[in-house]
Amino acid sequence: MLPDKAPDEDVFCGSADLKRDAHVASFEKYKELYMKSIETPDEFWGDIAKDFFWKTKHSGQFLDYNFDVTKGKIFVKCMEGATTNICYNLLDRNVHDRKLGDRVAFFWEGNDPGDDLTVTYRELLQRVCQFANVLKSQGVKKGDRVSIYMPMVLELVVAMLACVRIGAVHSIVFAGFSAESLCERILDSDCSLLVTADGFYRGDKLINLKLLADEALQKCRDKGLLINRCIVLKHLSKEPEEILGSQSPPTKRSCPDLQVPWNPDVDLCWHALLRGASDECEPEWCESEDPLFILYTSGSTGKPKGVLHTVSGYMLYTATTFKLVFDHQPDDVYWCTADIGWITGHSYITYGPLANGATSVLFEGLPTFPNESRMWEIVDKYRVTKLYTAPTAIRLLMKFGSEPVKKYKRESLKILGTVGEPINPEAWQWYYNVVGDKRCPIVDTFWQTETGGHVLTPLPAATPLKPGSATFPFFGVVPAILNESGEELEGPSEGYLVFKQPWPGVMRTVYGNQPRFETIYFKKFPGYYVTGDGCRRDKDGYYWITGRIDDMLNVSGHLLSTAEVESALVEHKAVAEAAVVGRPHPVKGESLYCFVSLTNGVTFTCTLEAELKKQVREKIGAIATPDYIQNAPGLPKTRSGKIMRRLLRKIACNEHDLGDISTLADSSVVQQLFQNRCSTAV
Ligand code: WTA
């Protein structure tokens, strides 16, 4: 399945320097280990598991599973019988067994330059234990769900690991999501407590997070879920007595005047709770398949799916992918620019790096604030060696040319990574040539919230790179490409990307909805996990992701479902029907182009357009703000009434070559839609 020889066309290979100390130093070694991971997984993962602490060892085979819906319930079990605690493995093991207590776990860099903090492994352990005791004192028990809605502050890591320490299940909601989205997620996972913050700055913009959190809790109450505890971190608005004795001083741009609504019956001050909390907390020993966390990702029906990950498999998988894909070395300073509210931040800011005792940068701000050099300034400030970011950030920075990059040396950089969407060759070349000065291999990592960690990815010193290709499977992962009838295609081909067997980090279920889990991922092609992505395999065996093949959009690396945006639009009384499609965008990858049919008697005005944009922002969050809204008196439908999105995508791009339109019920609609196109969408 893997190629016998390296490809003969122009490819990029890791430098001799990198190969010298690399964990996997050649393509031959990769192939050898890959075969071992597939043929003798017990031995392969068993060796890796030896580095971790197990309260009790597992019995039986490493992975047990059923991927075939025709044979019964879908399940994956990894290391059954073992008990452990991830927080113990991430912190206590590094502090006590590996003697890394004084090593920096995180360099926190705030939104404003010069606003920074450092936390060592020992300090992080103390802070996590303290907060774990706080959670316990609030009655949080093993298995309880705790919702976390926080900006990119150290306390977010503290809160998540405190949950893990006591066996509670965290459900982190990205702080850019709306109150409505937060409410929906709290209700779905029936959380008993919310941890949030007063507010934060995104560039110059002040976000009053507590207001949104309050609104969400009120909505929950309206829907019958009474959450009566909300722990609030004062990130911007500490009182003088809270600063005294607080482990972190206020940020430079503190904002004592921030109006933080406070309900003494519900709200609890983070800082007050910590006072007097012991910094010792015995970890809760968890079974391998106990739930670890829930993270919501967009679903094509519009309702987000609560992806559930469990303890042992996720720990081993994120630790191993981090170590090998970024070729982690003890003197590295690693920086992942994602937000912890997304899976990339879960796996590759918190779990993978800490499991390896890595030193990371945790960045609160924006790549363009206060100027377009911010990222490179940070790279030089901390001497970052491994940088992991998104194609959309690269495209954004590319617009400003190479000068803001060249102002800084970046000589510490060794490996660059990307995630979230296919990277176009132009952005790849700019990242490689300008940012990496042609010295650093780029690991283009393909994976999903559901996969827990990288599944298709180069290894930086081993895999010859082709710009735009996520190259080959990681250890334990067996990809296949299927045609519409579910037949496996061999050799160069294009079709549905699926996986034939589980790896330790794959999701276990959709929280509270096993039937939905089975329907979405396993029903279409029994025996396979279906990614929802299209994929091409070239003559050299390289995999190239071609994008989503369901009704999902990828805006700035974030998945959104068209149905989710459509339902937000039709909730407006002026809208009778809505259809949303993706339109290629030079920075965001895709932008939202919305067609709305209005209710009788309503006219389409700029005010209405602005209202609809606001409505989507409020229902889902700023990431879902439509770029274009077009009045569509009629939508192109098949005779059976199905909206023909394919045509809408063409109209959004002003492409008149529509292909076969014989199934269209009323072809005059199309002409009208072309005439009504948004004038800004040239
Ligand atoms: C897309 C993000 C091409 C893909 C980790 C996938 C990619 C979805 C890549 C998952 C990549 C992610 N190349 N496409 N390197 N990485 N994707 O759940 O469509 O937020 O299904 O996880 O992002 O997005 P999610």
Short mmCIF file of N, CA and C in Angstrom, two decimals, residues 305-463:
data_model
loop_
_atom_site.label_atom_id
_atom_site.label_comp_id
_atom_site.label_asym_id
_atom_site.label_seq_id
_atom_site.Cartn_x
_atom_site.Cartn_y
_atom_site.Cartn_z
N LYS A 305 -22.72 17.98 16.91
CA LYS A 305 -22.54 16.63 17.47
C LYS A 305 -21.56 16.70 18.62
N GLY A 306 -21.91 16.09 19.73
CA GLY A 306 -21.00 16.05 20.88
C GLY A 306 -20.05 14.87 20.73
N VAL A 307 -18.88 15.14 20.16
CA VAL A 307 -17.91 14.07 19.92
C VAL A 307 -17.30 13.66 21.26
N LEU A 308 -17.40 12.36 21.57
CA LEU A 308 -16.89 11.90 22.86
C LEU A 308 -15.56 11.16 22.70
N HIS A 309 -14.57 11.61 23.45
CA HIS A 309 -13.29 10.90 23.51
C HIS A 309 -13.10 10.29 24.89
N THR A 310 -12.36 9.20 24.94
CA THR A 310 -12.17 8.50 26.21
C THR A 310 -10.68 8.49 26.60
N VAL A 311 -10.40 7.93 27.76
CA VAL A 311 -9.14 8.20 28.45
C VAL A 311 -7.87 7.64 27.78
N SER A 312 -7.67 6.35 27.79
CA SER A 312 -6.34 5.81 27.47
C SER A 312 -5.95 5.98 26.01
N GLY A 313 -6.88 5.65 25.11
CA GLY A 313 -6.56 5.71 23.69
C GLY A 313 -6.22 7.12 23.25
N TYR A 314 -7.01 8.07 23.70
CA TYR A 314 -6.78 9.47 23.32
C TYR A 314 -5.43 9.95 23.85
N MET A 315 -5.12 9.56 25.09
CA MET A 315 -3.83 9.98 25.67
C MET A 315 -2.66 9.43 24.84
N LEU A 316 -2.69 8.14 24.55
CA LEU A 316 -1.57 7.55 23.81
C LEU A 316 -1.47 8.15 22.41
N TYR A 317 -2.63 8.36 21.81
CA TYR A 317 -2.60 8.81 20.41
C TYR A 317 -2.13 10.26 20.27
N THR A 318 -2.64 11.14 21.14
CA THR A 318 -2.19 12.54 21.02
C THR A 318 -0.72 12.65 21.41
N ALA A 319 -0.30 11.87 22.42
CA ALA A 319 1.10 11.93 22.84
C ALA A 319 2.02 11.47 21.71
N THR A 320 1.63 10.39 21.04
CA THR A 320 2.50 9.81 20.01
C THR A 320 2.51 10.65 18.75
N THR A 321 1.34 11.12 18.33
CA THR A 321 1.33 11.96 17.12
C THR A 321 2.13 13.23 17.38
N PHE A 322 1.95 13.84 18.56
CA PHE A 322 2.70 15.07 18.85
C PHE A 322 4.20 14.80 18.77
N LYS A 323 4.63 13.73 19.42
CA LYS A 323 6.07 13.43 19.48
C LYS A 323 6.66 13.21 18.09
N LEU A 324 5.95 12.45 17.26
CA LEU A 324 6.54 12.05 15.98
C LEU A 324 6.27 13.05 14.86
N VAL A 325 5.10 13.65 14.84
CA VAL A 325 4.78 14.56 13.74
C VAL A 325 5.54 15.88 13.88
N PHE A 326 5.74 16.31 15.13
CA PHE A 326 6.55 17.53 15.33
C PHE A 326 7.97 17.16 15.74
N ASP A 327 8.29 15.88 15.66
CA ASP A 327 9.60 15.36 16.05
C ASP A 327 10.08 16.06 17.33
N HIS A 328 9.29 15.91 18.37
CA HIS A 328 9.57 16.67 19.60
C HIS A 328 10.92 16.31 20.22
N GLN A 329 11.68 17.35 20.55
CA GLN A 329 12.99 17.20 21.22
C GLN A 329 12.96 18.03 22.51
N PRO A 330 13.76 17.64 23.51
CA PRO A 330 13.66 18.30 24.83
C PRO A 330 13.87 19.81 24.80
N ASP A 331 14.68 20.32 23.89
CA ASP A 331 14.93 21.76 23.92
C ASP A 331 13.98 22.56 23.02
N ASP A 332 12.95 21.91 22.54
CA ASP A 332 11.99 22.61 21.67
C ASP A 332 11.17 23.66 22.42
N VAL A 333 10.80 24.71 21.68
CA VAL A 333 9.72 25.58 22.13
C VAL A 333 8.67 25.49 21.01
N TYR A 334 7.53 24.97 21.39
CA TYR A 334 6.51 24.63 20.40
C TYR A 334 5.37 25.63 20.50
N TRP A 335 4.81 25.99 19.35
CA TRP A 335 3.70 26.94 19.37
C TRP A 335 2.61 26.53 18.39
N CYS A 336 1.45 26.25 18.94
CA CYS A 336 0.27 25.97 18.13
C CYS A 336 -0.65 27.18 18.28
N THR A 337 -1.01 27.80 17.17
CA THR A 337 -1.77 29.06 17.25
C THR A 337 -3.29 28.84 17.36
N ALA A 338 -3.72 27.59 17.38
CA ALA A 338 -5.17 27.33 17.44
C ALA A 338 -5.73 27.77 18.79
N ASP A 339 -7.04 27.82 18.88
CA ASP A 339 -7.70 28.10 20.16
C ASP A 339 -8.01 26.75 20.83
N ILE A 340 -7.88 26.70 22.14
CA ILE A 340 -8.15 25.45 22.86
C ILE A 340 -9.62 25.04 22.70
N GLY A 341 -10.47 25.99 22.34
CA GLY A 341 -11.88 25.68 22.10
C GLY A 341 -12.12 24.77 20.92
N TRP A 342 -11.11 24.54 20.09
CA TRP A 342 -11.24 23.60 18.97
C TRP A 342 -10.42 22.35 19.28
N ILE A 343 -10.62 21.31 18.50
CA ILE A 343 -9.91 20.05 18.78
C ILE A 343 -8.39 20.25 18.66
N THR A 344 -7.95 21.11 17.74
CA THR A 344 -6.50 21.28 17.57
C THR A 344 -5.88 21.76 18.88
N GLY A 345 -6.57 22.66 19.56
CA GLY A 345 -6.07 23.14 20.84
C GLY A 345 -6.14 22.08 21.93
N HIS A 346 -7.20 21.27 21.93
CA HIS A 346 -7.29 20.18 22.91
C HIS A 346 -6.08 19.25 22.74
N SER A 347 -5.93 18.74 21.51
CA SER A 347 -4.94 17.68 21.29
C SER A 347 -3.52 18.21 21.22
N TYR A 348 -3.34 19.41 20.64
CA TYR A 348 -1.97 19.85 20.38
C TYR A 348 -1.59 21.17 21.06
N ILE A 349 -2.39 21.59 22.06
CA ILE A 349 -1.87 22.60 23.00
C ILE A 349 -1.81 21.95 24.37
N THR A 350 -2.89 21.25 24.72
CA THR A 350 -2.93 20.68 26.07
C THR A 350 -2.38 19.25 26.12
N TYR A 351 -3.11 18.30 25.54
CA TYR A 351 -2.81 16.91 25.84
C TYR A 351 -1.48 16.40 25.25
N GLY A 352 -1.29 16.55 23.93
CA GLY A 352 -0.08 16.00 23.31
C GLY A 352 1.19 16.62 23.86
N PRO A 353 1.30 17.96 23.86
CA PRO A 353 2.53 18.59 24.36
C PRO A 353 2.80 18.29 25.83
N LEU A 354 1.80 18.39 26.69
CA LEU A 354 2.06 18.16 28.12
C LEU A 354 2.44 16.70 28.37
N ALA A 355 1.85 15.78 27.62
CA ALA A 355 2.21 14.37 27.80
C ALA A 355 3.69 14.16 27.51
N ASN A 356 4.24 14.98 26.65
CA ASN A 356 5.65 14.85 26.28
C ASN A 356 6.57 15.75 27.11
N GLY A 357 6.03 16.46 28.06
CA GLY A 357 6.86 17.38 28.86
C GLY A 357 7.37 18.54 28.02
N ALA A 358 6.59 18.93 27.02
CA ALA A 358 7.04 19.99 26.11
C ALA A 358 6.84 21.38 26.71
N THR A 359 7.59 22.34 26.18
CA THR A 359 7.41 23.75 26.51
C THR A 359 6.68 24.40 25.34
N SER A 360 5.54 25.03 25.64
CA SER A 360 4.73 25.61 24.56
C SER A 360 4.46 27.09 24.79
N VAL A 361 4.14 27.75 23.70
CA VAL A 361 3.61 29.12 23.78
C VAL A 361 2.09 29.01 23.76
N LEU A 362 1.44 29.76 24.64
CA LEU A 362 -0.03 29.82 24.65
C LEU A 362 -0.38 31.28 24.35
N PHE A 363 -0.96 31.52 23.20
CA PHE A 363 -1.14 32.89 22.72
C PHE A 363 -2.61 33.29 22.75
N GLU A 364 -2.87 34.41 23.40
CA GLU A 364 -4.24 34.88 23.54
C GLU A 364 -4.70 35.70 22.33
N GLY A 365 -3.75 36.30 21.61
CA GLY A 365 -4.10 37.37 20.68
C GLY A 365 -4.34 36.94 19.23
N LEU A 366 -4.16 37.90 18.36
CA LEU A 366 -4.42 37.73 16.93
C LEU A 366 -3.13 37.86 16.13
N PRO A 367 -3.04 37.20 14.98
CA PRO A 367 -1.80 37.28 14.20
C PRO A 367 -1.51 38.67 13.63
N THR A 368 -2.54 39.51 13.57
CA THR A 368 -2.33 40.83 12.96
C THR A 368 -2.44 41.97 13.97
N PHE A 369 -2.39 41.65 15.25
CA PHE A 369 -2.52 42.71 16.26
C PHE A 369 -1.28 42.77 17.15
N PRO A 370 -0.67 43.91 17.43
CA PRO A 370 -1.02 45.23 16.90
C PRO A 370 -0.54 45.45 15.46
N ASN A 371 0.23 44.51 14.92
CA ASN A 371 0.62 44.65 13.51
C ASN A 371 0.86 43.27 12.90
N GLU A 372 1.17 43.26 11.63
CA GLU A 372 1.26 42.00 10.90
C GLU A 372 2.53 41.21 11.21
N SER A 373 3.39 41.77 12.07
CA SER A 373 4.62 41.06 12.45
C SER A 373 4.47 40.28 13.75
N ARG A 374 3.28 40.34 14.35
CA ARG A 374 3.15 39.80 15.72
C ARG A 374 3.63 38.36 15.84
N MET A 375 3.27 37.52 14.88
CA MET A 375 3.65 36.11 15.01
C MET A 375 5.15 35.93 14.99
N TRP A 376 5.82 36.71 14.16
CA TRP A 376 7.27 36.53 13.99
C TRP A 376 8.03 37.14 15.16
N GLU A 377 7.40 38.18 15.73
CA GLU A 377 7.96 38.75 16.95
C GLU A 377 7.93 37.70 18.08
N ILE A 378 6.80 36.98 18.15
CA ILE A 378 6.66 35.95 19.19
C ILE A 378 7.62 34.79 18.93
N VAL A 379 7.77 34.43 17.66
CA VAL A 379 8.71 33.35 17.32
C VAL A 379 10.11 33.71 17.82
N ASP A 380 10.53 34.95 17.58
CA ASP A 380 11.87 35.36 18.03
C ASP A 380 11.94 35.51 19.55
N LYS A 381 10.87 36.04 20.13
CA LYS A 381 10.88 36.28 21.58
C LYS A 381 11.12 34.99 22.36
N TYR A 382 10.44 33.92 21.96
CA TYR A 382 10.56 32.66 22.70
C TYR A 382 11.47 31.66 22.01
N ARG A 383 12.04 32.06 20.89
CA ARG A 383 12.86 31.16 20.08
C ARG A 383 12.08 29.86 19.77
N VAL A 384 10.93 30.06 19.14
CA VAL A 384 10.04 28.95 18.79
C VAL A 384 10.73 28.06 17.75
N THR A 385 10.69 26.75 18.00
CA THR A 385 11.31 25.80 17.06
C THR A 385 10.29 25.13 16.15
N LYS A 386 9.08 24.88 16.69
CA LYS A 386 8.06 24.19 15.90
C LYS A 386 6.81 25.06 15.91
N LEU A 387 6.31 25.38 14.75
CA LEU A 387 5.14 26.27 14.64
C LEU A 387 4.02 25.55 13.90
N TYR A 388 2.83 25.57 14.50
CA TYR A 388 1.68 24.84 13.94
C TYR A 388 0.54 25.84 13.77
N THR A 389 0.11 26.09 12.53
CA THR A 389 -0.94 27.09 12.31
C THR A 389 -1.87 26.64 11.18
N ALA A 390 -2.76 27.54 10.77
CA ALA A 390 -3.79 27.16 9.80
C ALA A 390 -3.54 27.85 8.46
N PRO A 391 -3.90 27.20 7.36
CA PRO A 391 -3.73 27.84 6.05
C PRO A 391 -4.38 29.22 5.98
N THR A 392 -5.52 29.39 6.66
CA THR A 392 -6.20 30.68 6.58
C THR A 392 -5.35 31.79 7.19
N ALA A 393 -4.61 31.48 8.27
CA ALA A 393 -3.72 32.48 8.87
C ALA A 393 -2.56 32.78 7.92
N ILE A 394 -2.07 31.76 7.25
CA ILE A 394 -0.97 31.96 6.31
C ILE A 394 -1.42 32.86 5.15
N ARG A 395 -2.61 32.57 4.64
CA ARG A 395 -3.11 33.38 3.52
C ARG A 395 -3.36 34.82 3.94
N LEU A 396 -3.83 34.99 5.17
CA LEU A 396 -4.07 36.34 5.67
C LEU A 396 -2.75 37.11 5.74
N LEU A 397 -1.71 36.49 6.27
CA LEU A 397 -0.43 37.18 6.45
C LEU A 397 0.28 37.40 5.12
N MET A 398 0.06 36.46 4.20
CA MET A 398 0.66 36.57 2.86
C MET A 398 0.28 37.87 2.17
N LYS A 399 -0.95 38.33 2.48
CA LYS A 399 -1.45 39.55 1.83
C LYS A 399 -0.56 40.75 2.13
N PHE A 400 0.13 40.71 3.26
CA PHE A 400 0.96 41.85 3.64
C PHE A 400 2.40 41.73 3.12
N GLY A 401 2.64 40.69 2.35
CA GLY A 401 3.97 40.52 1.75
C GLY A 401 4.98 39.97 2.74
N SER A 402 6.25 39.90 2.29
CA SER A 402 7.26 39.24 3.12
C SER A 402 7.92 40.20 4.11
N GLU A 403 7.74 41.50 3.90
CA GLU A 403 8.47 42.47 4.74
C GLU A 403 8.18 42.32 6.25
N PRO A 404 6.90 42.19 6.68
CA PRO A 404 6.65 42.02 8.11
C PRO A 404 7.29 40.74 8.68
N VAL A 405 7.49 39.74 7.82
CA VAL A 405 8.11 38.49 8.28
C VAL A 405 9.62 38.70 8.40
N LYS A 406 10.19 39.32 7.37
CA LYS A 406 11.65 39.45 7.28
C LYS A 406 12.23 40.38 8.36
N LYS A 407 11.36 41.19 8.97
CA LYS A 407 11.83 42.06 10.05
C LYS A 407 12.37 41.24 11.22
N TYR A 408 11.94 40.01 11.31
CA TYR A 408 12.37 39.14 12.43
C TYR A 408 13.20 37.99 11.87
N LYS A 409 14.06 37.45 12.73
CA LYS A 409 15.03 36.47 12.23
C LYS A 409 14.45 35.08 11.97
N ARG A 410 13.65 34.59 12.87
CA ARG A 410 13.02 33.27 12.78
C ARG A 410 14.04 32.14 12.64
N GLU A 411 15.27 32.36 13.08
CA GLU A 411 16.30 31.34 12.86
C GLU A 411 16.11 30.12 13.76
N SER A 412 15.28 30.27 14.83
CA SER A 412 15.04 29.11 15.70
C SER A 412 14.12 28.07 15.06
N LEU A 413 13.33 28.48 14.06
CA LEU A 413 12.33 27.57 13.49
C LEU A 413 12.96 26.35 12.83
N LYS A 414 12.35 25.18 13.10
CA LYS A 414 12.85 23.94 12.49
C LYS A 414 11.78 23.20 11.69
N ILE A 415 10.56 23.22 12.23
CA ILE A 415 9.47 22.50 11.55
C ILE A 415 8.22 23.38 11.57
N LEU A 416 7.52 23.38 10.43
CA LEU A 416 6.27 24.14 10.33
C LEU A 416 5.13 23.14 10.12
N GLY A 417 3.95 23.49 10.62
CA GLY A 417 2.82 22.58 10.43
C GLY A 417 1.58 23.34 10.01
N THR A 418 0.65 22.64 9.36
CA THR A 418 -0.65 23.24 9.04
C THR A 418 -1.77 22.25 9.36
N VAL A 419 -2.94 22.79 9.57
CA VAL A 419 -4.11 21.97 9.90
C VAL A 419 -5.38 22.73 9.59
N GLY A 420 -6.43 22.00 9.31
CA GLY A 420 -7.77 22.60 9.27
C GLY A 420 -8.42 22.59 7.92
N GLU A 421 -7.63 22.63 6.87
CA GLU A 421 -8.19 22.66 5.52
C GLU A 421 -7.05 22.38 4.54
N PRO A 422 -7.39 22.09 3.30
CA PRO A 422 -6.31 21.88 2.33
C PRO A 422 -5.50 23.16 2.19
N ILE A 423 -4.20 23.04 2.08
CA ILE A 423 -3.38 24.24 1.86
C ILE A 423 -3.09 24.36 0.36
N ASN A 424 -3.40 25.54 -0.18
CA ASN A 424 -3.18 25.75 -1.61
C ASN A 424 -1.68 25.92 -1.86
N PRO A 425 -1.21 25.50 -3.03
CA PRO A 425 0.24 25.51 -3.30
C PRO A 425 0.89 26.88 -3.08
N GLU A 426 0.17 27.95 -3.42
CA GLU A 426 0.76 29.28 -3.27
C GLU A 426 1.07 29.58 -1.79
N ALA A 427 0.11 29.26 -0.93
CA ALA A 427 0.31 29.49 0.50
C ALA A 427 1.40 28.56 1.04
N TRP A 428 1.39 27.33 0.54
CA TRP A 428 2.44 26.37 0.96
C TRP A 428 3.81 26.95 0.64
N GLN A 429 3.99 27.43 -0.59
CA GLN A 429 5.31 27.93 -1.03
C GLN A 429 5.73 29.15 -0.20
N TRP A 430 4.77 30.00 0.11
CA TRP A 430 5.09 31.20 0.88
C TRP A 430 5.52 30.81 2.30
N TYR A 431 4.80 29.88 2.89
CA TYR A 431 5.11 29.39 4.24
C TYR A 431 6.53 28.78 4.22
N TYR A 432 6.77 27.99 3.20
CA TYR A 432 8.06 27.29 3.10
C TYR A 432 9.21 28.26 2.80
N ASN A 433 9.01 29.11 1.80
CA ASN A 433 10.11 29.97 1.34
C ASN A 433 10.32 31.17 2.25
N VAL A 434 9.24 31.86 2.60
CA VAL A 434 9.37 33.12 3.33
C VAL A 434 9.47 32.87 4.84
N VAL A 435 8.47 32.16 5.39
CA VAL A 435 8.47 31.95 6.85
C VAL A 435 9.62 31.02 7.25
N GLY A 436 9.75 29.91 6.55
CA GLY A 436 10.75 28.90 6.95
C GLY A 436 12.10 29.07 6.28
N ASP A 437 12.25 30.11 5.46
CA ASP A 437 13.52 30.34 4.75
C ASP A 437 14.05 29.08 4.07
N LYS A 438 13.16 28.28 3.55
CA LYS A 438 13.49 27.05 2.82
C LYS A 438 14.26 26.04 3.67
N ARG A 439 14.20 26.20 4.99
CA ARG A 439 14.94 25.28 5.85
C ARG A 439 14.02 24.26 6.52
N CYS A 440 12.72 24.58 6.59
CA CYS A 440 11.85 23.81 7.48
C CYS A 440 10.82 23.00 6.70
N PRO A 441 10.78 21.69 6.94
CA PRO A 441 9.71 20.91 6.30
C PRO A 441 8.35 21.35 6.85
N ILE A 442 7.32 21.18 6.01
CA ILE A 442 5.96 21.51 6.44
C ILE A 442 5.18 20.21 6.63
N VAL A 443 4.66 20.02 7.85
CA VAL A 443 3.79 18.86 8.05
C VAL A 443 2.34 19.31 7.86
N ASP A 444 1.74 18.86 6.77
CA ASP A 444 0.34 19.18 6.45
C ASP A 444 -0.49 18.05 7.06
N THR A 445 -1.09 18.33 8.21
CA THR A 445 -1.73 17.27 9.00
C THR A 445 -3.23 17.23 8.73
N PHE A 446 -3.70 16.13 8.19
CA PHE A 446 -5.15 15.96 8.01
C PHE A 446 -5.72 15.19 9.19
N TRP A 447 -6.75 15.73 9.77
CA TRP A 447 -7.48 15.01 10.83
C TRP A 447 -8.76 15.73 11.13
N GLN A 448 -9.50 15.24 12.12
CA GLN A 448 -10.82 15.79 12.44
C GLN A 448 -11.05 15.75 13.95
N THR A 449 -12.04 16.51 14.41
CA THR A 449 -12.43 16.43 15.82
C THR A 449 -12.64 14.96 16.18
N GLU A 450 -13.24 14.24 15.25
CA GLU A 450 -13.60 12.85 15.48
C GLU A 450 -12.39 11.92 15.56
N THR A 451 -11.31 12.27 14.87
CA THR A 451 -10.17 11.34 14.83
C THR A 451 -9.25 11.53 16.03
N GLY A 452 -9.45 12.59 16.80
CA GLY A 452 -8.67 12.81 18.01
C GLY A 452 -7.28 13.35 17.76
N GLY A 453 -6.64 12.87 16.72
CA GLY A 453 -5.29 13.31 16.38
C GLY A 453 -5.04 13.11 14.89
N HIS A 454 -3.84 13.45 14.45
CA HIS A 454 -3.47 13.36 13.04
C HIS A 454 -3.72 11.95 12.50
N VAL A 455 -4.30 11.85 11.33
CA VAL A 455 -4.45 10.52 10.71
C VAL A 455 -3.71 10.40 9.38
N LEU A 456 -3.67 11.47 8.60
CA LEU A 456 -2.81 11.47 7.41
C LEU A 456 -1.82 12.61 7.64
N THR A 457 -0.55 12.32 7.58
CA THR A 457 0.43 13.35 7.88
C THR A 457 1.84 12.91 7.49
N PRO A 458 2.64 13.87 7.07
CA PRO A 458 4.05 13.54 6.88
C PRO A 458 4.74 13.40 8.24
N LEU A 459 5.88 12.72 8.28
CA LEU A 459 6.78 12.80 9.43
C LEU A 459 7.96 13.63 8.93
N PRO A 460 8.34 14.67 9.66
CA PRO A 460 9.17 15.72 9.06
C PRO A 460 10.56 15.27 8.53
N ALA A 461 11.15 14.28 9.17
CA ALA A 461 12.48 13.87 8.68
C ALA A 461 12.41 12.64 7.80
N ALA A 462 11.20 12.11 7.64
CA ALA A 462 11.09 10.84 6.93
C ALA A 462 10.35 10.95 5.60
N THR A 463 9.35 11.82 5.53
CA THR A 463 8.46 11.80 4.37
C THR A 463 8.83 12.86 3.35
#
